[in-house]
PDB file of C-alpha atoms in Angstrom:
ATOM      1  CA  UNK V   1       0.000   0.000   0.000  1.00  0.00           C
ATOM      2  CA  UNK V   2       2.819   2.383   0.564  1.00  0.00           C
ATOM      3  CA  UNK V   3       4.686   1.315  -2.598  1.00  0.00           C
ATOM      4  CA  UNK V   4       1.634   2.159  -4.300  1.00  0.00           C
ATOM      5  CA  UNK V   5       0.804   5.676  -2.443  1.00  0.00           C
ATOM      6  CA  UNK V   6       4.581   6.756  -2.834  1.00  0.00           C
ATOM      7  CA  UNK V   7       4.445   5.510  -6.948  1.00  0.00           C
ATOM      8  CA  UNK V   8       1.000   7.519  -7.229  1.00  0.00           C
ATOM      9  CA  UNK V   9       2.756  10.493  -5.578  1.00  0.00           C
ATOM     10  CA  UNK V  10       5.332  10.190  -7.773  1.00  0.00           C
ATOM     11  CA  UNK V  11       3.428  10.276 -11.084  1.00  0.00           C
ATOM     12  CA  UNK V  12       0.786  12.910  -9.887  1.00  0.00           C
ATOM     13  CA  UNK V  13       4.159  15.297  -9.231  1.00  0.00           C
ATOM     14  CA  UNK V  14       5.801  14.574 -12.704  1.00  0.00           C
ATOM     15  CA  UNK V  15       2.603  15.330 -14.594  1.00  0.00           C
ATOM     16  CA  UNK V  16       2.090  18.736 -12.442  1.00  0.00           C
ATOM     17  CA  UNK V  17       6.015  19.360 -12.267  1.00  0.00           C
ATOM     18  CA  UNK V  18       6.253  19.048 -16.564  1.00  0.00           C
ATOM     19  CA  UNK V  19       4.582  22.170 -17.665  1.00  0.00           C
ATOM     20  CA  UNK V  20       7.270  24.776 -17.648  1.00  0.00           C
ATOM     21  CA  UNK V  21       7.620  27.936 -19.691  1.00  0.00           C
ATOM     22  CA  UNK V  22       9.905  30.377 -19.241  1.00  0.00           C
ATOM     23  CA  UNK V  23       7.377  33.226 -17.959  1.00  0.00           C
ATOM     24  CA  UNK V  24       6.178  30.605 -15.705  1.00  0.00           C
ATOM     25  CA  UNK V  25       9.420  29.774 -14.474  1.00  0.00           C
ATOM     26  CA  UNK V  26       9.836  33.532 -13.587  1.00  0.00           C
ATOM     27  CA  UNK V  27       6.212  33.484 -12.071  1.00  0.00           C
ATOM     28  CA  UNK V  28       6.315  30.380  -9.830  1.00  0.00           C
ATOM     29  CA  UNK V  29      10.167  31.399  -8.324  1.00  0.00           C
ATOM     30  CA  UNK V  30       8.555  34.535  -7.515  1.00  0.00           C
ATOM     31  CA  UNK V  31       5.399  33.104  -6.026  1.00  0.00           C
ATOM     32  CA  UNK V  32       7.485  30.731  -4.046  1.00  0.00           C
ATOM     33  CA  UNK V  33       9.713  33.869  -1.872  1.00  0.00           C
ATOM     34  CA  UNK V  34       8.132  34.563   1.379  1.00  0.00           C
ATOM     35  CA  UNK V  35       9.581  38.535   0.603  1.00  0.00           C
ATOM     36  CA  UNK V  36       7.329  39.116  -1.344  1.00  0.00           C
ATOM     37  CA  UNK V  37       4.546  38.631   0.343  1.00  0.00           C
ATOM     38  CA  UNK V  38       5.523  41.068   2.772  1.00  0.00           C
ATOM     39  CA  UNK V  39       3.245  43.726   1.774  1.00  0.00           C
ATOM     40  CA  UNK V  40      -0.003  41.153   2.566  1.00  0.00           C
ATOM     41  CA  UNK V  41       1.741  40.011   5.410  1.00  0.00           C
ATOM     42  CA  UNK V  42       1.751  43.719   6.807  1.00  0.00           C
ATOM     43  CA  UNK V  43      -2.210  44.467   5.872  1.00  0.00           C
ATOM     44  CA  UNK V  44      -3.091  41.642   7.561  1.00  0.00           C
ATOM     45  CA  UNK V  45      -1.196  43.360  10.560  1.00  0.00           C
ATOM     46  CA  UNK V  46      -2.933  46.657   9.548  1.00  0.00           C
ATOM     47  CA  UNK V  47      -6.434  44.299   9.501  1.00  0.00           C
ATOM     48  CA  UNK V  48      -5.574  43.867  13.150  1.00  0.00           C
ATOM     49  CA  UNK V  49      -5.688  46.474  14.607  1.00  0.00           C
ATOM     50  CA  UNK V  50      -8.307  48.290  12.571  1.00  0.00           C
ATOM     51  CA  UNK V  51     -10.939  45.473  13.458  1.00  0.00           C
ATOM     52  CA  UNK V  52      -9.938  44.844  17.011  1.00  0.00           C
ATOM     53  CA  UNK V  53      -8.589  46.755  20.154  1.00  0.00           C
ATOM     54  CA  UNK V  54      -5.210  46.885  20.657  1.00  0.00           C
ATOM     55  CA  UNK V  55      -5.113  44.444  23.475  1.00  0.00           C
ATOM     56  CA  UNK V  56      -7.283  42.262  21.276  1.00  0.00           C
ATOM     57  CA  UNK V  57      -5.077  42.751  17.918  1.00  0.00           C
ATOM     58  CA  UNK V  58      -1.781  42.051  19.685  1.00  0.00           C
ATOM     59  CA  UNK V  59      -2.894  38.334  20.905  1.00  0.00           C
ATOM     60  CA  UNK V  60      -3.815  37.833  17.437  1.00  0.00           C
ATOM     61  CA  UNK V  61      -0.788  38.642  16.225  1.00  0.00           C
ATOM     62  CA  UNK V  62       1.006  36.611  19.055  1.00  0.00           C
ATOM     63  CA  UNK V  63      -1.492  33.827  18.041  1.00  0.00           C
ATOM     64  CA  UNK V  64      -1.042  33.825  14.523  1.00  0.00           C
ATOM     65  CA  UNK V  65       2.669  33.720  14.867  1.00  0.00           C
ATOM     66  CA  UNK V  66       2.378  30.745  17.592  1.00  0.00           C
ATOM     67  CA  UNK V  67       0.271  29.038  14.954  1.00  0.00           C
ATOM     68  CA  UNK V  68       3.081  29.660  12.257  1.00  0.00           C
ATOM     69  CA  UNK V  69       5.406  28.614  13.860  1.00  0.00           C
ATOM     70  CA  UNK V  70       4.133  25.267  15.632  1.00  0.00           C
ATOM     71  CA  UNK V  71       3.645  24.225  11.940  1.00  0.00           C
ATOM     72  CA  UNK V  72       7.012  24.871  10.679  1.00  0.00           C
ATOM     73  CA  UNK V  73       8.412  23.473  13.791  1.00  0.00           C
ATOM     74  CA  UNK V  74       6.599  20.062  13.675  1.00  0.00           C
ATOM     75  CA  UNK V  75       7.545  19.998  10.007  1.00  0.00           C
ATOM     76  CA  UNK V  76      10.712  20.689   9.821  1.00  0.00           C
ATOM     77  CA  UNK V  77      12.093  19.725  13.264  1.00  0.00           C
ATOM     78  CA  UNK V  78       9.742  16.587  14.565  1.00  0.00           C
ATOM     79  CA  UNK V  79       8.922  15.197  10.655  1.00  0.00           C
ATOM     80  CA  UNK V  80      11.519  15.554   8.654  1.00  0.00           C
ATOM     81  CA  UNK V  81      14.537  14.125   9.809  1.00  0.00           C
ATOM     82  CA  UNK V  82      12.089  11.249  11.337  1.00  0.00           C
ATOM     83  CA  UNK V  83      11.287  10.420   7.770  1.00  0.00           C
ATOM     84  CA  UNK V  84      13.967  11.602   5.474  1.00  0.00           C
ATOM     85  CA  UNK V  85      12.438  11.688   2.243  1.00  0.00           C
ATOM     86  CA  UNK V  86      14.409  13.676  -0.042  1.00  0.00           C
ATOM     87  CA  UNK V  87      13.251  16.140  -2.574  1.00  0.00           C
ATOM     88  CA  UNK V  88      12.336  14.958  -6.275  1.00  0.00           C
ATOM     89  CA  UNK V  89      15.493  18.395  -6.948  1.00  0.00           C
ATOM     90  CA  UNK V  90      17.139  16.479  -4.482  1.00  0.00           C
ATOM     91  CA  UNK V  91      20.652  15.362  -6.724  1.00  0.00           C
ATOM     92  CA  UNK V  92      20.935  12.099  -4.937  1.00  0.00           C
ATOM     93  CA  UNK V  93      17.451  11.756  -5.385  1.00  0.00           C
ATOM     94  CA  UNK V  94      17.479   9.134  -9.031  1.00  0.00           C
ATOM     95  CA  UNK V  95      14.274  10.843  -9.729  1.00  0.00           C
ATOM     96  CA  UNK V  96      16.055  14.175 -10.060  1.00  0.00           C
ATOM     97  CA  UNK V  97      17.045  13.795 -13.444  1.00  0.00           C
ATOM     98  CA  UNK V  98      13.331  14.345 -14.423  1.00  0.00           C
ATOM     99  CA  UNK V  99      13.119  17.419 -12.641  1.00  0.00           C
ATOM    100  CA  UNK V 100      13.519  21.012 -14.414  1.00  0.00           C
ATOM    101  CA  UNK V 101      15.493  22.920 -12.374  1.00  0.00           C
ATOM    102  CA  UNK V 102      14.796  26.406 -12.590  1.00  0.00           C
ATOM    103  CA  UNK V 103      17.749  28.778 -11.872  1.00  0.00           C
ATOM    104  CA  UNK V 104      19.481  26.465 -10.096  1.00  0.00           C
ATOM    105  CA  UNK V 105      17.211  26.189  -7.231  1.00  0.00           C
ATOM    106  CA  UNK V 106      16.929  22.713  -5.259  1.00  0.00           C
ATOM    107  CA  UNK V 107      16.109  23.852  -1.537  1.00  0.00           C
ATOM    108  CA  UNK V 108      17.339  21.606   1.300  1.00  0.00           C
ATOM    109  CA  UNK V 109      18.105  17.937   1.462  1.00  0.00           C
ATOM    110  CA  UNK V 110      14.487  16.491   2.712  1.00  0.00           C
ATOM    111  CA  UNK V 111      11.087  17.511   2.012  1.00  0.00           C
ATOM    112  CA  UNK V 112       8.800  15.369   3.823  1.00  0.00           C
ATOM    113  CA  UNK V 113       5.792  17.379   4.711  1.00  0.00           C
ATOM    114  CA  UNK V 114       6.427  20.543   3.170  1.00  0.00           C
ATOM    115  CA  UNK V 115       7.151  23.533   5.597  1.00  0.00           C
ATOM    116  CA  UNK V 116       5.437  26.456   2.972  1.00  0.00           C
ATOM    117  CA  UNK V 117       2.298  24.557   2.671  1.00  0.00           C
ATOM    118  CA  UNK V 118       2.392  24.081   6.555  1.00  0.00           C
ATOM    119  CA  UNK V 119       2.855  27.680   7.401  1.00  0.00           C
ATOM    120  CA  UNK V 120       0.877  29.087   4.246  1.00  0.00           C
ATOM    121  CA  UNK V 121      -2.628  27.198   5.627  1.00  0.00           C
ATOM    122  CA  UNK V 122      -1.856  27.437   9.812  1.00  0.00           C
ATOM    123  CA  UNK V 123      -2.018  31.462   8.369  1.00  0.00           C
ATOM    124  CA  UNK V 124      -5.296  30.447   6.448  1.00  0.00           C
ATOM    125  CA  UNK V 125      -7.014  28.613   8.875  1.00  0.00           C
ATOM    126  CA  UNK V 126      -6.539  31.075  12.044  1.00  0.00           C
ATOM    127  CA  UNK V 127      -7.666  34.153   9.875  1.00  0.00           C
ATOM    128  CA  UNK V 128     -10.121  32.786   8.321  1.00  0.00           C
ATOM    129  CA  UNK V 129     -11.873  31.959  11.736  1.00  0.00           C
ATOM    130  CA  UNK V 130     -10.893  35.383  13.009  1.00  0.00           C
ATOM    131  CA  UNK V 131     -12.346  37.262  10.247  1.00  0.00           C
ATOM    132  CA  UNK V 132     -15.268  35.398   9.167  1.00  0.00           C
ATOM    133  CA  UNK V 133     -15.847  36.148   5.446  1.00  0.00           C
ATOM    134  CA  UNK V 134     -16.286  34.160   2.769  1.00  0.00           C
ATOM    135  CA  UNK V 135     -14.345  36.099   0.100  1.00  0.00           C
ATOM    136  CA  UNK V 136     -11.441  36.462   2.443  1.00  0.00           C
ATOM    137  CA  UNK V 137     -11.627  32.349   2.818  1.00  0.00           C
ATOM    138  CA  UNK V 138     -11.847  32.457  -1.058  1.00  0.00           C
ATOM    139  CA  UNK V 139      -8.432  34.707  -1.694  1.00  0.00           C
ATOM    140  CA  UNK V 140      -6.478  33.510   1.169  1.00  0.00           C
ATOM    141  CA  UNK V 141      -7.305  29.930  -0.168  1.00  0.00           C
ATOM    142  CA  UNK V 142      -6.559  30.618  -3.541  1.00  0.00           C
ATOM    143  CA  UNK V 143      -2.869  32.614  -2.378  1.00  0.00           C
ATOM    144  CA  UNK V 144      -1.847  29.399  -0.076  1.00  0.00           C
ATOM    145  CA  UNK V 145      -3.002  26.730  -3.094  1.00  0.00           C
ATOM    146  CA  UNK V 146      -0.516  29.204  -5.223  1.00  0.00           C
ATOM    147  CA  UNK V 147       2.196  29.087  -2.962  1.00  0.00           C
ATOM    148  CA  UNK V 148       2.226  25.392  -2.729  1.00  0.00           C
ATOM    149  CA  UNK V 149       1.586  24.134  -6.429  1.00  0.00           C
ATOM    150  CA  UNK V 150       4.703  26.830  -6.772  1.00  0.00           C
ATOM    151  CA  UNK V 151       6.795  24.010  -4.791  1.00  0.00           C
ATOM    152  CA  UNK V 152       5.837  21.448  -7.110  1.00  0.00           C
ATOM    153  CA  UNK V 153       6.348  23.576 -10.120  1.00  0.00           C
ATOM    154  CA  UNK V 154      10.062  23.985  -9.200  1.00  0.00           C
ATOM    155  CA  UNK V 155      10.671  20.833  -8.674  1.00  0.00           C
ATOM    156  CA  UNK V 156      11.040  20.817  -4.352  1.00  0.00           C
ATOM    157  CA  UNK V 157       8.078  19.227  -3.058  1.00  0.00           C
ATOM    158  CA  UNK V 158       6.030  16.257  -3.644  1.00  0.00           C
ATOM    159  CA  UNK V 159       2.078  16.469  -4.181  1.00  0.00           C
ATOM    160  CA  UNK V 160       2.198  14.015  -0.840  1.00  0.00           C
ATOM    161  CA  UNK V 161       4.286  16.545   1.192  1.00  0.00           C
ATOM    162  CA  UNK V 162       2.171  19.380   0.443  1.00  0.00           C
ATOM    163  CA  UNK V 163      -0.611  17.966   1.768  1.00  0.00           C
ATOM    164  CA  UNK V 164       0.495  16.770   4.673  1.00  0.00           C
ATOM    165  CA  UNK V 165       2.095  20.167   4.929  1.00  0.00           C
ATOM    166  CA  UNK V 166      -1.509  21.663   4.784  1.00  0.00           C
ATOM    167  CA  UNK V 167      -3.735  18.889   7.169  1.00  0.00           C
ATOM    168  CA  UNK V 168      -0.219  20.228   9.784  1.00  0.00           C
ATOM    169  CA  UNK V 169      -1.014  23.571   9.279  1.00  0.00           C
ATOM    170  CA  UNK V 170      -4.946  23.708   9.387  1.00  0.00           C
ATOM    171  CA  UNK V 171      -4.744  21.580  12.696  1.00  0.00           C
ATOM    172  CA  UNK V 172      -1.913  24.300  14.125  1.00  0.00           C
ATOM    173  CA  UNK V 173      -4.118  27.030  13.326  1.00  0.00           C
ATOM    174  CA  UNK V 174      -7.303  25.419  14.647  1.00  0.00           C
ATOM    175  CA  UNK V 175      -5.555  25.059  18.108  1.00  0.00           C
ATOM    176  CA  UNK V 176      -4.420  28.701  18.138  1.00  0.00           C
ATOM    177  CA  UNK V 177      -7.754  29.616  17.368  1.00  0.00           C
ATOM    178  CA  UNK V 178      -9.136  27.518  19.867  1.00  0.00           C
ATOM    179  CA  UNK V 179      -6.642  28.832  22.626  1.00  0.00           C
ATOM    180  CA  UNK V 180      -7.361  32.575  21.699  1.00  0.00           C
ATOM    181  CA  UNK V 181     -10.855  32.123  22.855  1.00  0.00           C
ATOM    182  CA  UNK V 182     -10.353  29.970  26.010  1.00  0.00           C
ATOM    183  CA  UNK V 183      -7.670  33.294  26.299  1.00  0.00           C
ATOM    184  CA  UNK V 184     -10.731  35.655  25.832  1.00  0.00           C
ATOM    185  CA  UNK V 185     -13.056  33.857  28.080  1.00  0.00           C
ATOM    186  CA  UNK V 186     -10.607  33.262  30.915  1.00  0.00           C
ATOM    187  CA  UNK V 187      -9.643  37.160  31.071  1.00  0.00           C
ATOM    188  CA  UNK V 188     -12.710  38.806  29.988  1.00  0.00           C
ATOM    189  CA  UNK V 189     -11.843  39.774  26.881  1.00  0.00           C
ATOM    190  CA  UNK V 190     -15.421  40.504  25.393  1.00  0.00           C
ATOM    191  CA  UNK V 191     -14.466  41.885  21.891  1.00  0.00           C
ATOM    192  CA  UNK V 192     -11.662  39.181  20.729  1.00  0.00           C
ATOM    193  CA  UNK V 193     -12.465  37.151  18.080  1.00  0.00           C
ATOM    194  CA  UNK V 194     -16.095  36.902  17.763  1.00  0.00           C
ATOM    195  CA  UNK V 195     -16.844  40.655  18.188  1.00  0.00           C
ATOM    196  CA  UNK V 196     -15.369  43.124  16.052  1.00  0.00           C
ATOM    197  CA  UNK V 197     -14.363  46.730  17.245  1.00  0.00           C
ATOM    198  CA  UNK V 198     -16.922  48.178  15.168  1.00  0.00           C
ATOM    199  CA  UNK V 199     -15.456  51.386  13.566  1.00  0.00           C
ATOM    200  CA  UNK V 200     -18.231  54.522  12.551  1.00  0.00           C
ATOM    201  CA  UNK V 201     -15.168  56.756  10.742  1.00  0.00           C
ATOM    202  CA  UNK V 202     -15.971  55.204   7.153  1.00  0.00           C
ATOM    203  CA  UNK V 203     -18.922  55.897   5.304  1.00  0.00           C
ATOM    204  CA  UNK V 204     -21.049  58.337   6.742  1.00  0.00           C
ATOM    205  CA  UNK V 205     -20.829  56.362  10.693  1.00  0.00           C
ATOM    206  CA  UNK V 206     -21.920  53.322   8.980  1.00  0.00           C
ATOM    207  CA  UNK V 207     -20.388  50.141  10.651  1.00  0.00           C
ATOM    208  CA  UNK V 208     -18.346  48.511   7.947  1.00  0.00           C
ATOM    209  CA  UNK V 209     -16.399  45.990   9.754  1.00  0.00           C
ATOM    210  CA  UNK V 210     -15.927  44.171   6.915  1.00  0.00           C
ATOM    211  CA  UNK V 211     -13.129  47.293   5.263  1.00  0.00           C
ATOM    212  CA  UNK V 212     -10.215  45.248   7.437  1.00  0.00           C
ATOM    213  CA  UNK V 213     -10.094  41.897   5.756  1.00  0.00           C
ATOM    214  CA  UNK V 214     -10.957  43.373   2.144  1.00  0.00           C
ATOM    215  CA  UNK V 215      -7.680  45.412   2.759  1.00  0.00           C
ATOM    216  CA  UNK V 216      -5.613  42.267   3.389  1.00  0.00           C
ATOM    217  CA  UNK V 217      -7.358  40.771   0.087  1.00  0.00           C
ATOM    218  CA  UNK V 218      -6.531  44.146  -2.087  1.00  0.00           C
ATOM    219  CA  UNK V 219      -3.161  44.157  -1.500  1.00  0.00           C
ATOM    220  CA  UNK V 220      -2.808  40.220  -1.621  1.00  0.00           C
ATOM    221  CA  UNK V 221      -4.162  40.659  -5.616  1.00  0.00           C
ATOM    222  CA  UNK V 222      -2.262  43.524  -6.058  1.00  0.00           C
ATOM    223  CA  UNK V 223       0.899  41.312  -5.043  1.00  0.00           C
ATOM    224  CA  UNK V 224      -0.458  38.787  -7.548  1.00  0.00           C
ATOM    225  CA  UNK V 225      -0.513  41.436 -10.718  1.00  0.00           C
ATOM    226  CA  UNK V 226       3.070  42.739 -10.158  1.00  0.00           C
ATOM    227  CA  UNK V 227       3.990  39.472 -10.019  1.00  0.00           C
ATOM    228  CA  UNK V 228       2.239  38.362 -13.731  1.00  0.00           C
ATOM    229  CA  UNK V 229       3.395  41.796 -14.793  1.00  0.00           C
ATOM    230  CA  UNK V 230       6.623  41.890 -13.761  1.00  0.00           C
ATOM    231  CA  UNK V 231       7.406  38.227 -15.268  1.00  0.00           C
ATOM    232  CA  UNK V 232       5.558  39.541 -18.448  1.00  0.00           C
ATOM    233  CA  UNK V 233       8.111  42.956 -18.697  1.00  0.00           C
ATOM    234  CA  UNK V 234      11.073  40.581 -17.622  1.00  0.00           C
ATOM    235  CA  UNK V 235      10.755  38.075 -21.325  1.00  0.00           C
ATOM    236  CA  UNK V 236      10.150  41.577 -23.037  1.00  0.00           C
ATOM    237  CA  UNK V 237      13.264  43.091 -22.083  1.00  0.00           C
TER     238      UNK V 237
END
């Protein structure tokens, strides 16, 4: 049964892995850096503190970093060297000679679950239960599924270790999420997580609370087009 699962694995990640182009290859090494997400990373900081007091928006951000980082952790420090699968870029890996290596990239030895897809979906599932809106589900879902098929696309991770990578990460941001309101409920805290600081200073004192997590999704596609566009202007030139 494991041959089997590890030779489906294999197969699923060669037919996903084989569709290169050069724009792509500029796209998908882009995608993959954690820099450039910065700009998201610091709305959703921004989202915060505009939706919550700033006792409230500090454990989040204490929370969501917990939850980060217990997924990494388990992945890379717990999992990996327990299991030792290397990575199909991997060069004492035989499969590596079907791999397209794009600028030279190959990551670390082992890959086994995959640390990106661990972090990216701890991040989704703890602000998705903090915010509560189905269009921020929808883009923070579709950035983390882009930032993982980026892994298989150069080559680094496995279909298998990115989803194990994800079920790791949901289950570490469930349990922060979790914590955070045994948190609220031990100290009182009667606005965290389920009740918004409702804000009157946008549209005539109406109570948009929903202006916070649309912010985090704005800049999140914004990130997205500079990085189509700049891939686009980089084959022109």
């Amino acid at each position: 049964m494991i041959d089997y699962l590890i030779a489906l694995d294999t197969d699923v990640f060669l037919w996903l892995h084989s569709h290169h182009t050069i724009y792509w290859d500029l796209v998908m090494k882009m995608a993959s850096s954690k820099l450039i997400w910065i700009p998201m990373y610091v709305a959703l900081l921004f989202a915060y503190c505009k939706a919550y007091t700033w006792r409230n928006a500090l454990t989040l951000v204490i929370l969501t970093a917990l939850a980060v980082t217990i997924a990494d952790q388990i992945s890379a420090s717990v999992i990996r060297p327990f299991f030792e699968r290397m990575r199909p870029s991997n060069p004492d890996n035989p499969l590596s000679q079907f791999v397209i290596i794009v600028d030279g990239y190959r990551s670390g030895k082992y890959g086994f679950p995959s640390c990106h897809a661990a972090n990216t979906f701890a991040l989704v599932t703890f602000t998705s239960l903090i915010f509560k809106r189905w269009k921020y589900f929808l883009f923070i879902m579709f950035w983390a599924l882009i930032n993982c098929y980026s892994r298989i696309y150069l080559g680094v991770h496995y279909p298998g270790d990115i989803v194990v990578g994800m079920t790791i990460g949901a289950i570490a941001g469930g349990i922060c999420y979790f914590l955070g309101n045994l948190v609220a409920r031990t100290y009182h805290l009667r606005q965290f997580i389920h009740k918004e600081k409702l804000n009157r200073s946008f549209i005539a004192g109406k109570m948009v609370s929903y202006l916070p997590s649309n912010f985090v999704i704005a800049v999140g596609l914004l990130t997205i087009i500079f990085i189509l566009i700049y891939g686009a202007v980089k084959i022109i030139i």
